[in-house]
Amino acid sequence: MTYLIPDLHGQDLEVRLTIKNSLFIANLRHTQGREACNQHLQAMRELYPDANHHCWAVVAEAPENSTYWGFSDAGEPSGTAGRPMLQVLSHANIGEVSIVVIRYFGGTKLGTGGLVRAYSDATKAVIAECPTVVKRNYCEITISLHYDLSGKIEHLCQRHGGEIIDRQYDQQLLLHIKLLEANLTALQAALKGWPQVKLTSL
């Protein structure tokens, strides 16, 4: 499985919009897991303690895994902030990301539709500025084989994108290999032609 994640090198990305005198500050962070998302929200509350609202939306793991989605209106009328933010975020197909939109009320009420547009626009604006990189999931496997097959099997593993990270010399040779999860099935199929070679997933 591969998907996009923010490429921010540990930094937050922030975009500001002023809509009818209200200031909306959209802060985006690369966050993996719920705890990291909670830390992001807490950091924004501490950074902007006098703001009227700290609304948020998260996709804490792979974007297609809705188990790790979440949002909050944080005191705004129900359905006007967190849910629209999450809708924008989920359509961006980015994982491991949280967005907090901080609002300073400017004295003019925006109405339900206006709030939905404002929070959606703030979310779109910060996503548009976010550089991304493809996340690739790797796995590690062990292959046991006779020494006289080492050259052929190592070549076969490398053809499937495998990286040999360790060798152990015992009665048989043990190869510890790192490769993309997406390539594991093809490698397993290729090794079926070698009954004396055993593959174990770690």
Short mmCIF file of C-alpha atoms in Angstrom, two decimals:
data_model
loop_
_atom_site.label_atom_id
_atom_site.label_comp_id
_atom_site.label_asym_id
_atom_site.label_seq_id
_atom_site.Cartn_x
_atom_site.Cartn_y
_atom_site.Cartn_z
CA MET A 1 0.00 0.00 0.00
CA THR A 2 1.29 3.43 -0.92
CA TYR A 3 -0.22 6.84 -0.22
CA LEU A 4 0.76 10.48 0.12
CA ILE A 5 1.88 11.99 3.41
CA PRO A 6 2.97 15.57 4.25
CA ASP A 7 6.64 16.23 3.53
CA LEU A 8 7.25 18.92 6.16
CA HIS A 9 10.41 17.65 7.91
CA GLY A 10 8.91 18.03 11.37
CA GLN A 11 7.57 21.55 10.80
CA ASP A 12 3.98 22.81 10.85
CA LEU A 13 2.44 24.49 7.81
CA GLU A 14 0.18 27.47 8.45
CA VAL A 15 -2.13 29.55 6.23
CA ARG A 16 -4.25 32.54 7.32
CA LEU A 17 -7.52 33.75 5.83
CA THR A 18 -9.64 36.74 6.86
CA ILE A 19 -13.34 36.32 6.12
CA LYS A 20 -15.77 39.09 7.19
CA ASN A 21 -13.36 40.26 9.87
CA SER A 22 -12.90 36.77 11.34
CA LEU A 23 -9.36 35.40 11.20
CA PHE A 24 -9.03 31.73 10.29
CA ILE A 25 -5.62 30.13 10.90
CA ALA A 26 -5.24 26.69 9.31
CA ASN A 27 -2.35 24.70 10.79
CA LEU A 28 -1.35 21.38 9.19
CA ARG A 29 1.00 18.80 10.68
CA HIS A 30 2.29 15.35 9.68
CA THR A 31 0.87 13.18 12.46
CA GLN A 32 0.97 9.39 12.65
CA GLY A 33 -1.56 7.93 15.06
CA ARG A 34 -4.15 9.43 17.38
CA GLU A 35 -1.71 10.47 20.10
CA ALA A 36 0.27 12.63 17.68
CA CYS A 37 -2.99 14.26 16.54
CA ASN A 38 -3.94 14.99 20.15
CA GLN A 39 -0.53 16.58 20.70
CA HIS A 40 -1.04 18.79 17.64
CA LEU A 41 -4.41 20.00 18.92
CA GLN A 42 -3.02 20.69 22.39
CA ALA A 43 -0.09 22.61 20.91
CA MET A 44 -2.49 24.84 18.95
CA ARG A 45 -4.60 25.49 22.05
CA GLU A 46 -1.47 26.57 23.88
CA LEU A 47 -0.19 28.68 20.97
CA TYR A 48 -3.54 30.43 20.44
CA PRO A 49 -5.16 30.33 23.91
CA ASP A 50 -7.40 33.35 23.30
CA ALA A 51 -8.97 32.05 20.06
CA ASN A 52 -12.71 31.48 19.98
CA HIS A 53 -12.53 28.04 18.36
CA HIS A 54 -9.95 25.30 17.67
CA CYS A 55 -11.71 23.06 15.13
CA TRP A 56 -9.92 20.04 13.73
CA ALA A 57 -9.96 17.13 11.31
CA VAL A 58 -7.57 14.18 11.13
CA VAL A 59 -6.67 11.25 8.90
CA ALA A 60 -4.25 9.57 11.27
CA GLU A 61 -3.19 6.61 9.11
CA ALA A 62 -3.76 5.54 5.49
CA PRO A 63 -6.46 7.74 3.88
CA GLU A 64 -8.66 4.78 2.92
CA ASN A 65 -8.79 3.57 6.55
CA SER A 66 -11.72 5.59 7.92
CA THR A 67 -11.21 4.02 11.37
CA TYR A 68 -8.52 6.65 11.88
CA TRP A 69 -10.58 9.64 10.71
CA GLY A 70 -11.86 12.19 13.20
CA PHE A 71 -13.14 15.76 13.53
CA SER A 72 -14.60 18.29 15.95
CA ASP A 73 -16.66 21.47 15.56
CA ALA A 74 -15.17 22.71 18.85
CA GLY A 75 -18.13 24.87 19.78
CA GLU A 76 -19.16 25.99 16.31
CA PRO A 77 -22.72 25.01 15.24
CA SER A 78 -22.91 21.27 14.59
CA GLY A 79 -21.73 20.26 11.13
CA THR A 80 -20.27 23.64 10.17
CA ALA A 81 -16.56 23.13 10.86
CA GLY A 82 -15.02 19.73 11.59
CA ARG A 83 -17.11 17.68 9.17
CA PRO A 84 -16.54 20.02 6.19
CA MET A 85 -12.84 20.08 7.05
CA LEU A 86 -12.72 16.27 7.09
CA GLN A 87 -14.62 16.10 3.80
CA VAL A 88 -11.98 18.29 2.14
CA LEU A 89 -9.15 16.37 3.79
CA SER A 90 -10.47 12.93 2.86
CA HIS A 91 -10.80 13.95 -0.80
CA ALA A 92 -7.16 15.10 -0.83
CA ASN A 93 -6.02 11.46 -0.45
CA ILE A 94 -3.34 12.38 2.09
CA GLY A 95 -2.66 10.21 5.13
CA GLU A 96 -0.99 10.78 8.49
CA VAL A 97 -2.19 14.37 8.66
CA SER A 98 -4.08 16.60 11.07
CA ILE A 99 -5.42 20.09 10.47
CA VAL A 100 -6.49 22.52 13.16
CA VAL A 101 -8.35 25.65 12.08
CA ILE A 102 -8.23 28.36 14.72
CA ARG A 103 -10.88 31.09 14.54
CA TYR A 104 -10.78 34.57 16.00
CA PHE A 105 -14.32 35.95 15.77
CA GLY A 106 -14.41 39.35 14.10
CA GLY A 107 -17.87 40.47 15.14
CA THR A 108 -19.81 39.49 12.01
CA LYS A 109 -21.76 36.23 12.08
CA LEU A 110 -21.19 34.11 8.99
CA GLY A 111 -24.26 31.90 9.20
CA THR A 112 -24.28 28.13 8.75
CA GLY A 113 -23.40 28.16 5.05
CA GLY A 114 -20.77 30.83 5.56
CA LEU A 115 -19.06 28.83 8.29
CA VAL A 116 -19.00 25.68 6.15
CA ARG A 117 -17.41 27.63 3.30
CA ALA A 118 -14.92 29.37 5.58
CA TYR A 119 -13.66 26.20 7.25
CA SER A 120 -13.62 24.34 3.92
CA ASP A 121 -11.69 27.16 2.25
CA ALA A 122 -9.16 27.35 5.09
CA THR A 123 -8.60 23.60 4.86
CA LYS A 124 -8.26 23.70 1.07
CA ALA A 125 -5.79 26.58 1.32
CA VAL A 126 -3.40 24.84 3.70
CA ILE A 127 -3.60 21.54 1.78
CA ALA A 128 -2.79 23.39 -1.46
CA GLU A 129 0.44 24.65 0.13
CA CYS A 130 1.46 21.26 1.55
CA PRO A 131 4.31 19.37 -0.15
CA THR A 132 3.79 15.61 -0.13
CA VAL A 133 5.81 12.47 -0.58
CA VAL A 134 4.73 8.91 -1.31
CA LYS A 135 4.79 6.64 1.74
CA ARG A 136 5.74 3.09 0.94
CA ASN A 137 5.14 0.29 3.44
CA TYR A 138 7.95 -2.20 3.82
CA CYS A 139 8.11 -5.64 5.38
CA GLU A 140 10.97 -7.86 6.48
CA ILE A 141 11.32 -11.52 5.59
CA THR A 142 13.80 -14.31 6.23
CA ILE A 143 14.77 -16.81 3.56
CA SER A 144 16.63 -20.02 4.43
CA LEU A 145 18.47 -21.80 1.63
CA HIS A 146 21.42 -23.99 0.71
CA TYR A 147 24.65 -22.09 0.25
CA ASP A 148 25.02 -23.16 -3.37
CA LEU A 149 21.76 -21.35 -4.23
CA SER A 150 22.74 -18.05 -2.65
CA GLY A 151 23.71 -16.26 -5.86
CA LYS A 152 20.51 -17.17 -7.72
CA ILE A 153 18.17 -16.45 -4.80
CA GLU A 154 19.85 -13.16 -3.93
CA HIS A 155 19.51 -12.08 -7.55
CA LEU A 156 15.84 -13.12 -7.55
CA CYS A 157 15.17 -11.10 -4.39
CA GLN A 158 16.90 -8.04 -5.80
CA ARG A 159 14.85 -8.31 -9.00
CA HIS A 160 11.76 -7.95 -6.80
CA GLY A 161 13.15 -4.88 -5.07
CA GLY A 162 14.45 -6.72 -2.01
CA GLU A 163 17.34 -5.32 0.01
CA ILE A 164 19.48 -7.82 1.91
CA ILE A 165 20.00 -6.33 5.36
CA ASP A 166 21.69 -9.29 7.07
CA ARG A 167 23.16 -12.73 6.42
CA GLN A 168 23.47 -15.48 9.02
CA TYR A 169 25.66 -18.47 8.38
CA ASP A 170 24.50 -21.72 9.96
CA GLN A 171 23.72 -25.16 8.56
CA GLN A 172 21.87 -23.14 5.96
CA LEU A 173 22.24 -19.56 4.85
CA LEU A 174 19.66 -17.18 6.33
CA LEU A 175 18.97 -14.00 4.38
CA HIS A 176 17.12 -11.17 6.13
CA ILE A 177 15.48 -9.05 3.44
CA LYS A 178 13.54 -5.78 3.42
CA LEU A 179 11.13 -5.16 0.56
CA LEU A 180 7.93 -3.35 -0.33
CA GLU A 181 4.80 -5.09 0.94
CA ALA A 182 3.39 -4.72 -2.56
CA ASN A 183 6.20 -6.93 -3.93
CA LEU A 184 5.91 -9.73 -1.36
CA THR A 185 3.27 -11.79 -3.18
CA ALA A 186 5.26 -11.78 -6.43
CA LEU A 187 8.43 -12.87 -4.62
CA GLN A 188 6.57 -15.67 -2.84
CA ALA A 189 5.24 -16.88 -6.18
CA ALA A 190 8.73 -16.78 -7.72
CA LEU A 191 10.18 -18.80 -4.85
CA LYS A 192 7.62 -21.60 -5.27
CA GLY A 193 9.86 -22.92 -8.01
CA TRP A 194 12.52 -23.55 -5.36
CA PRO A 195 11.03 -26.09 -2.89
CA GLN A 196 14.29 -26.22 -0.93
CA VAL A 197 14.01 -22.49 -0.18
CA LYS A 198 11.84 -21.38 2.75
CA LEU A 199 10.46 -17.86 3.26
CA THR A 200 9.25 -16.58 6.62
CA SER A 201 7.61 -13.20 7.19
CA LEU A 202 8.80 -11.36 10.29
#
